[in-house]
Amino acid sequence: MQTTMMGSNMNMMMGKGMMNNGMGMMDMPMTQMNMMMIPRMEMKMEKCENGMKMMCMSKDGTAVAMMQNLCSMLSGGMTSMCMMMNGMKMMECNMMMGMCKCEMTADGMCMTWTSGDEMMCSMIQRCCDCMMSMMECGCNAVMCMNNTPVCCC
C-alpha cells in the first residue's frame, strides 16, 4: 500500500516521485514504505545444554500458519532477535554464533541455537539471559529471519 501526504504548500510531481517545496528546489526522491503484518505469538526462551531454545506459540491457527510459512520461506539465512520498547529498538542479537534449527509444532514452532564450542555456547546462553530479563522488564521480542520480521510477542 502506498500513501502520500501533502502539506499546504507542497506539490507532488506526478510520475517523478519527487517533492517540490514551493521554492523551485527539488528535494530527495520519496522512498516507498515496506510494511507487513507479523503474527503476535506467545514467546518463551530457555537455556538448554549446548545453547538456547525459543518457542513461539499461539492458539490462532491463521497466525501459526503465517509464521510457519514465513519461517519456511526465509530459512537458511541469518536469524536475529530484536528487543523493542515503545517502538524503539533496545537491543538486537544476531544469532550467528551457532547452528540454528527450526522445528514446526502444532501450535507454532521451536527454534534452537546450539554450538559445540564452549565459548560460543556461553555467548548464546548469555544472549538468552539478556533477552529473558528484557522481556521480564516489559520489552517486546521480534524474531527476524534475513532481516524480515517473522513473529513478535
PDB file of C-alpha atoms in Angstrom:
ATOM      1  CA  MET A   1       0.000   0.000   0.000  1.00  0.00           C
ATOM      2  CA  GLN A   2       1.370   3.390  -0.900  1.00  0.00           C
ATOM      3  CA  THR A   3       0.201   6.595   0.731  1.00  0.00           C
ATOM      4  CA  THR A   4       1.253  10.147   0.049  1.00  0.00           C
ATOM      5  CA  MET A   5       0.964  13.023   2.491  1.00  0.00           C
ATOM      6  CA  MET A   6       0.996  16.511   1.085  1.00  0.00           C
ATOM      7  CA  GLY A   7       1.240  19.738   3.099  1.00  0.00           C
ATOM      8  CA  SER A   8      -0.450  23.026   2.240  1.00  0.00           C
ATOM      9  CA  ASN A   9       2.463  24.395   0.188  1.00  0.00           C
ATOM     10  CA  MET A  10       3.916  21.134  -1.133  1.00  0.00           C
ATOM     11  CA  ASN A  11       3.075  19.670  -4.533  1.00  0.00           C
ATOM     12  CA  MET A  12       3.697  16.135  -5.752  1.00  0.00           C
ATOM     13  CA  MET A  13       5.165  15.886  -9.242  1.00  0.00           C
ATOM     14  CA  MET A  14       3.206  13.098 -10.852  1.00  0.00           C
ATOM     15  CA  GLY A  15       5.268  10.121 -12.003  1.00  0.00           C
ATOM     16  CA  LYS A  16       8.565  11.599 -10.773  1.00  0.00           C
ATOM     17  CA  GLY A  17       8.458  10.539  -7.105  1.00  0.00           C
ATOM     18  CA  MET A  18       9.983  13.921  -6.158  1.00  0.00           C
ATOM     19  CA  MET A  19       8.598  16.616  -3.872  1.00  0.00           C
ATOM     20  CA  ASN A  20       8.624  20.304  -4.780  1.00  0.00           C
ATOM     21  CA  ASN A  21       8.826  22.511  -1.708  1.00  0.00           C
ATOM     22  CA  GLY A  22       7.221  25.520  -3.432  1.00  0.00           C
ATOM     23  CA  MET A  23      10.507  27.440  -3.837  1.00  0.00           C
ATOM     24  CA  GLY A  24      11.628  25.856  -7.103  1.00  0.00           C
ATOM     25  CA  MET A  25      14.035  23.411  -5.408  1.00  0.00           C
ATOM     26  CA  MET A  26      13.700  19.659  -5.686  1.00  0.00           C
ATOM     27  CA  ASP A  27      14.049  17.517  -2.565  1.00  0.00           C
ATOM     28  CA  MET A  28      15.240  13.927  -2.330  1.00  0.00           C
ATOM     29  CA  PRO A  29      13.145  11.224  -4.031  1.00  0.00           C
ATOM     30  CA  MET A  30      10.482   9.736  -1.782  1.00  0.00           C
ATOM     31  CA  THR A  31      11.084   6.162  -0.706  1.00  0.00           C
ATOM     32  CA  GLN A  32       8.306   3.670  -0.516  1.00  0.00           C
ATOM     33  CA  MET A  33       7.461   2.211   2.900  1.00  0.00           C
ATOM     34  CA  ASN A  34       7.677  -1.556   3.117  1.00  0.00           C
ATOM     35  CA  MET A  35       5.197  -2.751   5.733  1.00  0.00           C
ATOM     36  CA  MET A  36       3.661  -6.090   6.576  1.00  0.00           C
ATOM     37  CA  MET A  37       1.652  -7.556   9.411  1.00  0.00           C
ATOM     38  CA  ILE A  38       3.517 -10.080  11.532  1.00  0.00           C
ATOM     39  CA  PRO A  39       1.830 -12.608  13.797  1.00  0.00           C
ATOM     40  CA  ARG A  40       1.746 -11.919  17.520  1.00  0.00           C
ATOM     41  CA  MET A  41       2.693 -15.043  19.435  1.00  0.00           C
ATOM     42  CA  GLU A  42       3.456 -16.166  22.947  1.00  0.00           C
ATOM     43  CA  MET A  43       7.247 -16.436  23.131  1.00  0.00           C
ATOM     44  CA  LYS A  44       9.239 -18.437  25.686  1.00  0.00           C
ATOM     45  CA  MET A  45      13.012 -18.712  25.895  1.00  0.00           C
ATOM     46  CA  GLU A  46      15.152 -21.082  27.902  1.00  0.00           C
ATOM     47  CA  LYS A  47      18.735 -22.222  28.089  1.00  0.00           C
ATOM     48  CA  CYS A  48      19.467 -25.777  27.026  1.00  0.00           C
ATOM     49  CA  GLU A  49      22.565 -27.983  27.217  1.00  0.00           C
ATOM     50  CA  ASN A  50      24.509 -26.535  24.261  1.00  0.00           C
ATOM     51  CA  GLY A  51      22.744 -23.204  23.715  1.00  0.00           C
ATOM     52  CA  MET A  52      19.169 -21.939  23.908  1.00  0.00           C
ATOM     53  CA  LYS A  53      15.658 -22.780  22.804  1.00  0.00           C
ATOM     54  CA  MET A  54      12.828 -20.411  21.895  1.00  0.00           C
ATOM     55  CA  MET A  55       9.209 -21.453  21.466  1.00  0.00           C
ATOM     56  CA  CYS A  56       6.657 -19.319  19.604  1.00  0.00           C
ATOM     57  CA  MET A  57       3.081 -20.456  20.225  1.00  0.00           C
ATOM     58  CA  SER A  58      -0.437 -19.258  19.501  1.00  0.00           C
ATOM     59  CA  LYS A  59      -3.979 -20.609  19.627  1.00  0.00           C
ATOM     60  CA  ASP A  60      -4.813 -18.639  16.463  1.00  0.00           C
ATOM     61  CA  GLY A  61      -4.406 -21.058  13.552  1.00  0.00           C
ATOM     62  CA  THR A  62      -4.041 -18.271  10.983  1.00  0.00           C
ATOM     63  CA  ALA A  63      -1.174 -16.650  12.923  1.00  0.00           C
ATOM     64  CA  VAL A  64       0.542 -20.023  13.346  1.00  0.00           C
ATOM     65  CA  ALA A  65       0.240 -20.828   9.625  1.00  0.00           C
ATOM     66  CA  MET A  66       1.581 -17.384   8.627  1.00  0.00           C
ATOM     67  CA  MET A  67       4.574 -17.667  10.956  1.00  0.00           C
ATOM     68  CA  GLN A  68       5.338 -21.215   9.820  1.00  0.00           C
ATOM     69  CA  ASN A  69       5.165 -20.146   6.160  1.00  0.00           C
ATOM     70  CA  LEU A  70       7.491 -17.187   6.804  1.00  0.00           C
ATOM     71  CA  CYS A  71       9.958 -19.466   8.624  1.00  0.00           C
ATOM     72  CA  SER A  72       9.886 -21.987   5.767  1.00  0.00           C
ATOM     73  CA  MET A  73      10.424 -19.314   3.115  1.00  0.00           C
ATOM     74  CA  LEU A  74      13.218 -17.492   4.953  1.00  0.00           C
ATOM     75  CA  SER A  75      15.099 -20.457   6.440  1.00  0.00           C
ATOM     76  CA  GLY A  76      18.797 -20.817   5.814  1.00  0.00           C
ATOM     77  CA  GLY A  77      19.716 -17.178   6.442  1.00  0.00           C
ATOM     78  CA  MET A  78      20.688 -15.146   9.483  1.00  0.00           C
ATOM     79  CA  THR A  79      18.309 -15.190  12.422  1.00  0.00           C
ATOM     80  CA  SER A  80      18.192 -12.296  14.845  1.00  0.00           C
ATOM     81  CA  MET A  81      16.209 -11.320  17.906  1.00  0.00           C
ATOM     82  CA  CYS A  82      15.299  -7.696  18.463  1.00  0.00           C
ATOM     83  CA  MET A  83      14.080  -6.304  21.793  1.00  0.00           C
ATOM     84  CA  MET A  84      11.737  -3.330  21.419  1.00  0.00           C
ATOM     85  CA  MET A  85      10.205  -0.909  23.913  1.00  0.00           C
ATOM     86  CA  ASN A  86       7.697   1.750  22.856  1.00  0.00           C
ATOM     87  CA  GLY A  87       8.609   1.193  19.206  1.00  0.00           C
ATOM     88  CA  MET A  88      12.339   1.755  19.755  1.00  0.00           C
ATOM     89  CA  LYS A  89      14.978  -0.948  19.330  1.00  0.00           C
ATOM     90  CA  MET A  90      16.662  -1.544  22.669  1.00  0.00           C
ATOM     91  CA  MET A  91      18.906  -4.455  21.694  1.00  0.00           C
ATOM     92  CA  GLU A  92      19.482  -6.860  18.822  1.00  0.00           C
ATOM     93  CA  CYS A  93      21.165 -10.265  18.995  1.00  0.00           C
ATOM     94  CA  ASN A  94      22.372 -11.645  15.676  1.00  0.00           C
ATOM     95  CA  MET A  95      22.283 -15.353  16.381  1.00  0.00           C
ATOM     96  CA  MET A  96      25.172 -16.258  14.085  1.00  0.00           C
ATOM     97  CA  MET A  97      27.339 -17.927  16.704  1.00  0.00           C
ATOM     98  CA  GLY A  98      25.855 -21.408  16.424  1.00  0.00           C
ATOM     99  CA  MET A  99      23.708 -23.840  14.488  1.00  0.00           C
ATOM    100  CA  CYS A 100      20.098 -22.738  14.089  1.00  0.00           C
ATOM    101  CA  LYS A 101      17.368 -25.371  13.868  1.00  0.00           C
ATOM    102  CA  CYS A 102      13.685 -24.566  13.294  1.00  0.00           C
ATOM    103  CA  GLU A 103      11.048 -27.202  14.063  1.00  0.00           C
ATOM    104  CA  MET A 104       7.351 -26.701  13.354  1.00  0.00           C
ATOM    105  CA  THR A 105       4.917 -27.722  16.097  1.00  0.00           C
ATOM    106  CA  ALA A 106       1.124 -27.987  16.127  1.00  0.00           C
ATOM    107  CA  ASP A 107       0.739 -24.592  17.830  1.00  0.00           C
ATOM    108  CA  GLY A 108       3.771 -22.745  16.403  1.00  0.00           C
ATOM    109  CA  MET A 109       7.455 -23.519  16.178  1.00  0.00           C
ATOM    110  CA  CYS A 110      10.561 -24.193  18.225  1.00  0.00           C
ATOM    111  CA  MET A 111      13.854 -22.535  17.301  1.00  0.00           C
ATOM    112  CA  THR A 112      17.076 -23.938  18.769  1.00  0.00           C
ATOM    113  CA  TRP A 113      20.523 -22.317  18.636  1.00  0.00           C
ATOM    114  CA  THR A 114      23.355 -24.636  19.681  1.00  0.00           C
ATOM    115  CA  SER A 115      27.128 -24.801  19.409  1.00  0.00           C
ATOM    116  CA  GLY A 116      29.738 -27.418  20.206  1.00  0.00           C
ATOM    117  CA  ASP A 117      32.243 -24.665  21.005  1.00  0.00           C
ATOM    118  CA  GLU A 118      32.244 -23.832  24.724  1.00  0.00           C
ATOM    119  CA  MET A 119      32.718 -20.075  24.273  1.00  0.00           C
ATOM    120  CA  MET A 120      30.038 -19.809  21.566  1.00  0.00           C
ATOM    121  CA  CYS A 121      27.634 -21.836  23.720  1.00  0.00           C
ATOM    122  CA  SER A 122      28.296 -19.449  26.606  1.00  0.00           C
ATOM    123  CA  MET A 123      27.643 -16.475  24.316  1.00  0.00           C
ATOM    124  CA  ILE A 124      24.313 -17.954  23.133  1.00  0.00           C
ATOM    125  CA  GLN A 125      23.241 -18.617  26.734  1.00  0.00           C
ATOM    126  CA  ARG A 126      24.190 -15.095  27.844  1.00  0.00           C
ATOM    127  CA  CYS A 127      22.134 -13.651  24.977  1.00  0.00           C
ATOM    128  CA  CYS A 128      19.266 -15.819  26.203  1.00  0.00           C
ATOM    129  CA  ASP A 129      19.661 -14.474  29.767  1.00  0.00           C
ATOM    130  CA  CYS A 130      19.733 -10.897  28.483  1.00  0.00           C
ATOM    131  CA  MET A 131      16.657 -11.342  26.271  1.00  0.00           C
ATOM    132  CA  MET A 132      14.673 -13.097  29.019  1.00  0.00           C
ATOM    133  CA  SER A 133      15.431 -10.309  31.510  1.00  0.00           C
ATOM    134  CA  MET A 134      14.471  -7.631  28.975  1.00  0.00           C
ATOM    135  CA  MET A 135      11.164  -9.410  28.292  1.00  0.00           C
ATOM    136  CA  GLU A 136      10.506  -9.570  32.056  1.00  0.00           C
ATOM    137  CA  CYS A 137      11.070  -5.794  32.208  1.00  0.00           C
ATOM    138  CA  GLY A 138       8.454  -5.122  29.518  1.00  0.00           C
ATOM    139  CA  CYS A 139      10.298  -5.311  26.201  1.00  0.00           C
ATOM    140  CA  ASN A 140       8.672  -6.943  23.190  1.00  0.00           C
ATOM    141  CA  ALA A 141      10.691  -9.519  21.287  1.00  0.00           C
ATOM    142  CA  VAL A 142      10.726  -9.620  17.480  1.00  0.00           C
ATOM    143  CA  MET A 143      12.281 -12.589  15.722  1.00  0.00           C
ATOM    144  CA  CYS A 144      13.712 -11.810  12.279  1.00  0.00           C
ATOM    145  CA  MET A 145      14.994 -14.119   9.580  1.00  0.00           C
ATOM    146  CA  ASN A 146      17.093 -12.465   6.852  1.00  0.00           C
ATOM    147  CA  ASN A 147      16.125  -9.093   8.416  1.00  0.00           C
ATOM    148  CA  THR A 148      12.425  -9.839   7.853  1.00  0.00           C
ATOM    149  CA  PRO A 149      10.211  -9.917  10.968  1.00  0.00           C
ATOM    150  CA  VAL A 150       8.664 -13.361  11.411  1.00  0.00           C
ATOM    151  CA  CYS A 151       6.872 -13.096  14.764  1.00  0.00           C
ATOM    152  CA  CYS A 152       6.662 -10.924  17.844  1.00  0.00           C
ATOM    153  CA  CYS A 153       5.369 -11.159  21.378  1.00  0.00           C
TER     154      CYS A 153
END
